[in-house]
PDB file of C-alpha atoms in Angstrom:
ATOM      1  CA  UNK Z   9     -15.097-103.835  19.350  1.00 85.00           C
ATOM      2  CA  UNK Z  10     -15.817-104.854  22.597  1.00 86.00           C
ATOM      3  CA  UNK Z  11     -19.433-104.104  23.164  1.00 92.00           C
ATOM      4  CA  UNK Z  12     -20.402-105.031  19.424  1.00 93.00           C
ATOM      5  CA  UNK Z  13     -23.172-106.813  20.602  1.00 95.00           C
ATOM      6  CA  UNK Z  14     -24.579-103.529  22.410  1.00 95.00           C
ATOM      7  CA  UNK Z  15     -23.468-101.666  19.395  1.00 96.00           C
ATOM      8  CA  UNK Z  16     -25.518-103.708  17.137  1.00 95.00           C
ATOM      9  CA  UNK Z  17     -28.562-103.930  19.131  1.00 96.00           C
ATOM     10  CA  UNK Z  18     -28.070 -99.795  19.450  1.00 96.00           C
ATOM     11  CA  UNK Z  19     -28.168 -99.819  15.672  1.00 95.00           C
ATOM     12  CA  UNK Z  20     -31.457-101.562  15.296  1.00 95.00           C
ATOM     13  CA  UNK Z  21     -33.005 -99.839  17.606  1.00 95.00           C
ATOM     14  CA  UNK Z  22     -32.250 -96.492  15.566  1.00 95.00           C
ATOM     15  CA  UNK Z  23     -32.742 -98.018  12.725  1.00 94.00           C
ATOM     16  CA  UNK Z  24     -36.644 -98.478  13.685  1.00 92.00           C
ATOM     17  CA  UNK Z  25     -36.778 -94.889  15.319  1.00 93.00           C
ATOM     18  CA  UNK Z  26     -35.631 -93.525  11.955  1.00 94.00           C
ATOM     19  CA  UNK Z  27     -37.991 -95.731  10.104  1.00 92.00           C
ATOM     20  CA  UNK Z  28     -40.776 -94.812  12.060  1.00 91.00           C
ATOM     21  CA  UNK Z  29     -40.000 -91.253  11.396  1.00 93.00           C
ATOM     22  CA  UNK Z  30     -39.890 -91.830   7.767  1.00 93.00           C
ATOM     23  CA  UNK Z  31     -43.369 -93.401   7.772  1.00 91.00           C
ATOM     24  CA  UNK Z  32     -44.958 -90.428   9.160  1.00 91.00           C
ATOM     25  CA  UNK Z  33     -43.146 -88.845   6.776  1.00 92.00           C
ATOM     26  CA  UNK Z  34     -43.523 -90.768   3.362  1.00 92.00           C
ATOM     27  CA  UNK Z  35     -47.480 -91.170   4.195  1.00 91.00           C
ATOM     28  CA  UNK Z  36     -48.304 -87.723   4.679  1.00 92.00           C
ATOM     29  CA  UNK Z  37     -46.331 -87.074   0.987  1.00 93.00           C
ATOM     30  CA  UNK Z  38     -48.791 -90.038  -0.127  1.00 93.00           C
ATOM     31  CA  UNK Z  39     -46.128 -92.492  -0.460  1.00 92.00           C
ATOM     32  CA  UNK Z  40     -46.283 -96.196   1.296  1.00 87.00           C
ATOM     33  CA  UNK Z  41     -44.397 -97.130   4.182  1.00 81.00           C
ATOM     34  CA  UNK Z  42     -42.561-100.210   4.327  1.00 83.00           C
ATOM     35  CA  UNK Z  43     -40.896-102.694   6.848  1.00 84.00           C
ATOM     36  CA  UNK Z  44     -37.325-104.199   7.505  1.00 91.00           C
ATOM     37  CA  UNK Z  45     -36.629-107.180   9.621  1.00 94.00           C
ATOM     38  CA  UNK Z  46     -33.824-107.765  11.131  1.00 94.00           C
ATOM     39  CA  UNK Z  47     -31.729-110.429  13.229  1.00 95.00           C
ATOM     40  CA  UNK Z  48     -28.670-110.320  15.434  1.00 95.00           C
ATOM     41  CA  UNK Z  49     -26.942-113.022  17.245  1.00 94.00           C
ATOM     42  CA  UNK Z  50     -22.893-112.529  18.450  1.00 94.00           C
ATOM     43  CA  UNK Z  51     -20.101-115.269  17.946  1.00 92.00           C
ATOM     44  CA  UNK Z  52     -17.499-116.091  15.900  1.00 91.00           C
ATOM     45  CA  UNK Z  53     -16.670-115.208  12.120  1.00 90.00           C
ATOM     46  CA  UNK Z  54     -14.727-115.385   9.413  1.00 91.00           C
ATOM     47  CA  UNK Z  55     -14.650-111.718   7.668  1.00 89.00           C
ATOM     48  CA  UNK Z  56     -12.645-110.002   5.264  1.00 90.00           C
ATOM     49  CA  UNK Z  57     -12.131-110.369   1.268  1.00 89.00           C
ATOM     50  CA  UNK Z  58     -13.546-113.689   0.449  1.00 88.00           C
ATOM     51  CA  UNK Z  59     -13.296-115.028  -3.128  1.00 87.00           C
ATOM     52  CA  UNK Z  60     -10.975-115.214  -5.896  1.00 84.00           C
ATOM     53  CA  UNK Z  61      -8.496-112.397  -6.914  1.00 79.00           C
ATOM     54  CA  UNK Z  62      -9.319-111.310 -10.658  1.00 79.00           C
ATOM     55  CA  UNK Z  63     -12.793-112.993 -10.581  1.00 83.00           C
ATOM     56  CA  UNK Z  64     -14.686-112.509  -8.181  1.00 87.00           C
ATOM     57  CA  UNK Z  65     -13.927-111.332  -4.417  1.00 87.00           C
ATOM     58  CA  UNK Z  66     -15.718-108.796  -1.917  1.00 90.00           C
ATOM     59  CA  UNK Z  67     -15.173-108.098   1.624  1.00 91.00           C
ATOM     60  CA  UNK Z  68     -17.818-110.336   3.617  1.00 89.00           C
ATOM     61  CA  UNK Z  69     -18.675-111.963   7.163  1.00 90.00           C
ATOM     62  CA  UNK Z  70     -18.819-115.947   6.613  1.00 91.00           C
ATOM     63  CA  UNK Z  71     -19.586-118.915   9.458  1.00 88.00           C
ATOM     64  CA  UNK Z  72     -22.407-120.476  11.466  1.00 89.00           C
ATOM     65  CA  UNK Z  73     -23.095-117.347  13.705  1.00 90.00           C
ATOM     66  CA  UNK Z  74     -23.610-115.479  10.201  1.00 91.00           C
ATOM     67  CA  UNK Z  75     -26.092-118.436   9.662  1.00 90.00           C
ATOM     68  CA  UNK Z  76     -27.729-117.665  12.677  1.00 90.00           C
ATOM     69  CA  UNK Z  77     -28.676-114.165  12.069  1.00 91.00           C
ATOM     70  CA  UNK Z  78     -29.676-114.878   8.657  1.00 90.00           C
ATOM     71  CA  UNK Z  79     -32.340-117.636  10.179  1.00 90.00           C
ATOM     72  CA  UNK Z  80     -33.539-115.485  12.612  1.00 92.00           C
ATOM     73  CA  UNK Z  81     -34.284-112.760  10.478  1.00 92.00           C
ATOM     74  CA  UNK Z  82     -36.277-115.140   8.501  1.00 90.00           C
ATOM     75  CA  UNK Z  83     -37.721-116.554  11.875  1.00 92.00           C
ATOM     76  CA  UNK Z  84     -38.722-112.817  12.566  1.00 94.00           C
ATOM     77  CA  UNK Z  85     -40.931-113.028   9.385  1.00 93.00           C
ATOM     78  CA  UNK Z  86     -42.514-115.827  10.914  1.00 93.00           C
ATOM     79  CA  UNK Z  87     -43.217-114.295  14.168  1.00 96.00           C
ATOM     80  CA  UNK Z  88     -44.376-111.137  12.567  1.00 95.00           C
ATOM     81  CA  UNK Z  89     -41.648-109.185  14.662  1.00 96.00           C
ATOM     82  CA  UNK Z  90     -39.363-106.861  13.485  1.00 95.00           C
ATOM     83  CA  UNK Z  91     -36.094-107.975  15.116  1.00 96.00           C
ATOM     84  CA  UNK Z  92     -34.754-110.993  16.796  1.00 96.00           C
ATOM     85  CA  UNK Z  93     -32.085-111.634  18.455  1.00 97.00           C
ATOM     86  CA  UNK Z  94     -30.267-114.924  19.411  1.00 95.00           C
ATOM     87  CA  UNK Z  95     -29.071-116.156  22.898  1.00 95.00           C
ATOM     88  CA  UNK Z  96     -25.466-115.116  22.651  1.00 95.00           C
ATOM     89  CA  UNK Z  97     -26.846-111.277  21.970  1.00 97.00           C
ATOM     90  CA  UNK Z  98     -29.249-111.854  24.257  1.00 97.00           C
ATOM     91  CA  UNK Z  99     -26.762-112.695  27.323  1.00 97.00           C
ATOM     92  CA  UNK Z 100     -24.568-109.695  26.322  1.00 97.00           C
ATOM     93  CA  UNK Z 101     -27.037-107.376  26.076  1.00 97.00           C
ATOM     94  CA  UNK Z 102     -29.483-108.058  28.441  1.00 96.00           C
ATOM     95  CA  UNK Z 103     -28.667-106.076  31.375  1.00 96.00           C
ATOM     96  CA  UNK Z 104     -29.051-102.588  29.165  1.00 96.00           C
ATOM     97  CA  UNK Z 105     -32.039-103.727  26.388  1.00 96.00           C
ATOM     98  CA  UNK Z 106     -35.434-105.245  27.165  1.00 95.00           C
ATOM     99  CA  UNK Z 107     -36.678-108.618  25.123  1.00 97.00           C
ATOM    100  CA  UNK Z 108     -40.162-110.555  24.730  1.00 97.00           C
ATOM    101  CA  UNK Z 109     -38.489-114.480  25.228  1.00 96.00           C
ATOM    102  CA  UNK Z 110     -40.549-115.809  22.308  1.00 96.00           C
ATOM    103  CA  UNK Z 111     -40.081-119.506  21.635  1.00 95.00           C
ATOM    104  CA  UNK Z 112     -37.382-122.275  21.692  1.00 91.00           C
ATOM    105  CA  UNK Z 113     -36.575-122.917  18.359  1.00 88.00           C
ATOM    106  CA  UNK Z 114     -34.486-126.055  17.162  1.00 82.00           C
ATOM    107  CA  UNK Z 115     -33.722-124.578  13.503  1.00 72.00           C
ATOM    108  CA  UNK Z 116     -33.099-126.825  10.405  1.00 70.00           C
ATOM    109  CA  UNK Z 117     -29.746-128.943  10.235  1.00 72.00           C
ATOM    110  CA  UNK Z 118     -29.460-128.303  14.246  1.00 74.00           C
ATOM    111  CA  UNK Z 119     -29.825-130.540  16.851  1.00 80.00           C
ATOM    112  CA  UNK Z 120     -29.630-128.131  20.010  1.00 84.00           C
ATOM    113  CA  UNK Z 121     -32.429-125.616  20.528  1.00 87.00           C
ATOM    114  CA  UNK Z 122     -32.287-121.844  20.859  1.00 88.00           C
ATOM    115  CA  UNK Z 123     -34.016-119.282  22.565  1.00 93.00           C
ATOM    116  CA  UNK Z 124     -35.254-116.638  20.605  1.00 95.00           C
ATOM    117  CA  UNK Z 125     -35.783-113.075  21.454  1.00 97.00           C
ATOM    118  CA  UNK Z 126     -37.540-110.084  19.998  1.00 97.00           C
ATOM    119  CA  UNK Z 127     -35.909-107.193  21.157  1.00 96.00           C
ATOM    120  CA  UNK Z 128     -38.579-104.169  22.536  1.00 95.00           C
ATOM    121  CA  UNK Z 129     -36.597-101.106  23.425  1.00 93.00           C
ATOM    122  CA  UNK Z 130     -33.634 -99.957  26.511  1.00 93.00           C
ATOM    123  CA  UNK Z 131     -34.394-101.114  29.723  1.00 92.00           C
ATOM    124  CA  UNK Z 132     -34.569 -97.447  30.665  1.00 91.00           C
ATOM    125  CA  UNK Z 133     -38.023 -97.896  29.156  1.00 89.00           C
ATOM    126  CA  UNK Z 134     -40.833 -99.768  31.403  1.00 89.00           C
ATOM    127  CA  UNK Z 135     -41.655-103.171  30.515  1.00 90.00           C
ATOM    128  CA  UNK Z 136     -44.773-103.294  28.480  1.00 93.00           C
ATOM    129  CA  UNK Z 137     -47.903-104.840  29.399  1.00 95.00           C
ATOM    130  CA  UNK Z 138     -47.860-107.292  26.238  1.00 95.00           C
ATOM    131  CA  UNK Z 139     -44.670-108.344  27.343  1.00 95.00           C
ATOM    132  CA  UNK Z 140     -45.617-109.010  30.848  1.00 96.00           C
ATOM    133  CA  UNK Z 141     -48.645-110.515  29.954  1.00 97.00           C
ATOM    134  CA  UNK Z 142     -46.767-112.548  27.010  1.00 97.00           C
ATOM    135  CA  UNK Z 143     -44.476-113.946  29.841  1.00 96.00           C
ATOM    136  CA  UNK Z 144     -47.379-114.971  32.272  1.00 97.00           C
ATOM    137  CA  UNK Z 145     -49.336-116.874  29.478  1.00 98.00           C
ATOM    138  CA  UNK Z 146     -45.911-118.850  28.113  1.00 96.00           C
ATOM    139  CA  UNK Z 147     -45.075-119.693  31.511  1.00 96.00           C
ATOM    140  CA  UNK Z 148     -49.262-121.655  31.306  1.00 96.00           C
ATOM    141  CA  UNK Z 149     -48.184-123.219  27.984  1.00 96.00           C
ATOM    142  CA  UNK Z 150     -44.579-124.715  29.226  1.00 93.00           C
ATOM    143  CA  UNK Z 151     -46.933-126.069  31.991  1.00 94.00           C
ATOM    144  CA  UNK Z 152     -48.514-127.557  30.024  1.00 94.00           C
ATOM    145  CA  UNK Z 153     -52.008-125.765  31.078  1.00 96.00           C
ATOM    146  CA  UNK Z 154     -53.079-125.509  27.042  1.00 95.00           C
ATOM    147  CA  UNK Z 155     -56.443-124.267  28.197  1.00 96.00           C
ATOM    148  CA  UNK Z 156     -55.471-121.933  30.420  1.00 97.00           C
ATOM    149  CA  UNK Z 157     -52.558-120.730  28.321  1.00 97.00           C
ATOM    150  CA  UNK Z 158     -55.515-120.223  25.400  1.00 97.00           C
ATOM    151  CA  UNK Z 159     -56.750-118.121  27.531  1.00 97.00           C
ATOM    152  CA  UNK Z 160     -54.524-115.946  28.209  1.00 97.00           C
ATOM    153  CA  UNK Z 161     -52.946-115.360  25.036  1.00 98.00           C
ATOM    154  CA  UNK Z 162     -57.089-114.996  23.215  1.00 97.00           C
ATOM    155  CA  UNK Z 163     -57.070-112.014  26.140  1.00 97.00           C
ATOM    156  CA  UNK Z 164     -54.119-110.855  24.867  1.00 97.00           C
ATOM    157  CA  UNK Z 165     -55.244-110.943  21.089  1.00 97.00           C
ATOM    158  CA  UNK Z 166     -58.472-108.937  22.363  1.00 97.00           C
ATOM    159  CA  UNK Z 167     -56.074-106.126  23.075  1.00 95.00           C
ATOM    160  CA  UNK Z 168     -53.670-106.130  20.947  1.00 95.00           C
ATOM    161  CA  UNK Z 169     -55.089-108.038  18.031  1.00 95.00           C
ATOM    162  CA  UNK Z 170     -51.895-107.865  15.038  1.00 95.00           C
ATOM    163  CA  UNK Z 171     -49.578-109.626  17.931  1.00 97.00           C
ATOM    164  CA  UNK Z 172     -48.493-112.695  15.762  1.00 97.00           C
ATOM    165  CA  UNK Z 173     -46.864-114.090  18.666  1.00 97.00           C
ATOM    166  CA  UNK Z 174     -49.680-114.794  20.594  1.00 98.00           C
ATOM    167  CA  UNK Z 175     -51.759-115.881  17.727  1.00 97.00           C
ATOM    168  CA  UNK Z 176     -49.063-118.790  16.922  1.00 97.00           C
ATOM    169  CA  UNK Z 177     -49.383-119.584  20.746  1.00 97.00           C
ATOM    170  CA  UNK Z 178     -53.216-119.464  20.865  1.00 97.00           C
ATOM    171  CA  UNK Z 179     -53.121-122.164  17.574  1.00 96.00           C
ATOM    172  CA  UNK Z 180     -50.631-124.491  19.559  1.00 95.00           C
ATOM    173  CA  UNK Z 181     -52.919-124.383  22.558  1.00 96.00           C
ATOM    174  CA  UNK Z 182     -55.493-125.307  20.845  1.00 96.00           C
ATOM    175  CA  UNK Z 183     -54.028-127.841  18.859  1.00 94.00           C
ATOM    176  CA  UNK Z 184     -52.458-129.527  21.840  1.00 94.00           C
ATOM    177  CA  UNK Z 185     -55.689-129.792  23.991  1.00 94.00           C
ATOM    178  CA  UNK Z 186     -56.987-132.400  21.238  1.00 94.00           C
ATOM    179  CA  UNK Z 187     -53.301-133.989  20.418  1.00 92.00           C
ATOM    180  CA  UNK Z 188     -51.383-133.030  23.718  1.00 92.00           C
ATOM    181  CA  UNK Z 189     -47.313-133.877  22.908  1.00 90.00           C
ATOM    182  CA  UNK Z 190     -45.144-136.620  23.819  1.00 89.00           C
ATOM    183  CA  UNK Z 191     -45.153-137.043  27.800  1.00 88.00           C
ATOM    184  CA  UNK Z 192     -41.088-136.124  26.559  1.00 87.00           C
ATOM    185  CA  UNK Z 193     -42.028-133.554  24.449  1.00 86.00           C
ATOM    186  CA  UNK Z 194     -38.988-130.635  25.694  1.00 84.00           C
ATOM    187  CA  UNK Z 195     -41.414-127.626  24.712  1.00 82.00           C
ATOM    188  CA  UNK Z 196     -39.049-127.050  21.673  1.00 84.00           C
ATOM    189  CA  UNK Z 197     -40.795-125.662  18.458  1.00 73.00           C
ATOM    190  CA  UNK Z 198     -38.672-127.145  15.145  1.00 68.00           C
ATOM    191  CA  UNK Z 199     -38.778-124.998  12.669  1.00 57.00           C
TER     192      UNK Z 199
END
């Protein structure tokens, strides 16, 4: 499909409405809510039946961009975000979805870093002030202006205290005011 990126981005997004809907709906019967994750990034695969005929075979997606979204969905765990998406999605997608740029991630077994993105709604929707202020306080930290940066993402915790994001941001600050990086240091986060 041509737009699958859009398509799949589409899908999460429903996915949380409907989620959301069951919450309400599940806690007012006394039940528990609970929480998916999720992460999308577009490229290349290898799908169909996979396996051994008679044994064992099932129809499956296979290859590095599967790898991908199966790290970033982990990744989201870390971040305490509900959906990621990768750069590829990302470039496709932007100009009809709104993201929060979180880090630059170089993930294990990978040399080259990645942007990472957690996606927030349609662009029809206004930007929100977490993400605006988000964006103002990373662009302190990749300046290198850790106590600044602190700052601005402890203002941001004040608010809008369960924001993991921030949080991880406010520890790095902190941490790199007493052991500032490598004068070469590329602002990449390994992970």
């Amino acid at each position: 499909q041509p737009d699958h990126a859009g398509l799949a981005i589409a899908c999460m997004l429903e996915m949380k409405k409907t989620l959301q809907e069951l919450g309400k709906t599940w806690e007012q019967a006394g039940m528990e809510p609970f929480f998916i994750r999720g992460g999308v990034q577009s490229g290349e695969v290898v799908a169909g039946n996979i396996g051994f005929r008679g044994k064992k075979m099932e129809y499956t997606v296979i290859g590095d961009t599967v790898n991908q979204a199966a790290r970033l969905e982990g990744t989201a765990k870390y971040y305490g975000v509900q959906f990621l998406a990768g750069e590829s999605t990302y470039e496709r997608t932007r100009e009809s979805y709104r993201y929060r740029e979180l880090d630059k991630v170089r993930v294990v077994g990978k040399e080259v870093p990645v942007t990472i993105y957690e996606l927030c709604g349609s662009l029809s929707e206004p930007e929100s002030e977490l993400v605006r202020r988000f964006k103002a306080a990373s662009a302190l930290f990749r300046a290198r202006k850790w106590s600044e940066a602190g700052v601005s993402f402890a203002s941001i915790l004040q608010e809008v205290a369960d924001d993991k994001p921030s949080r991880i941001y406010l520890e790095r600050c902190e941490h790199f005011r007493e052991a500032p990086p490598a004068e070469e240091w590329d602002g990449v986060y390994n992970r």
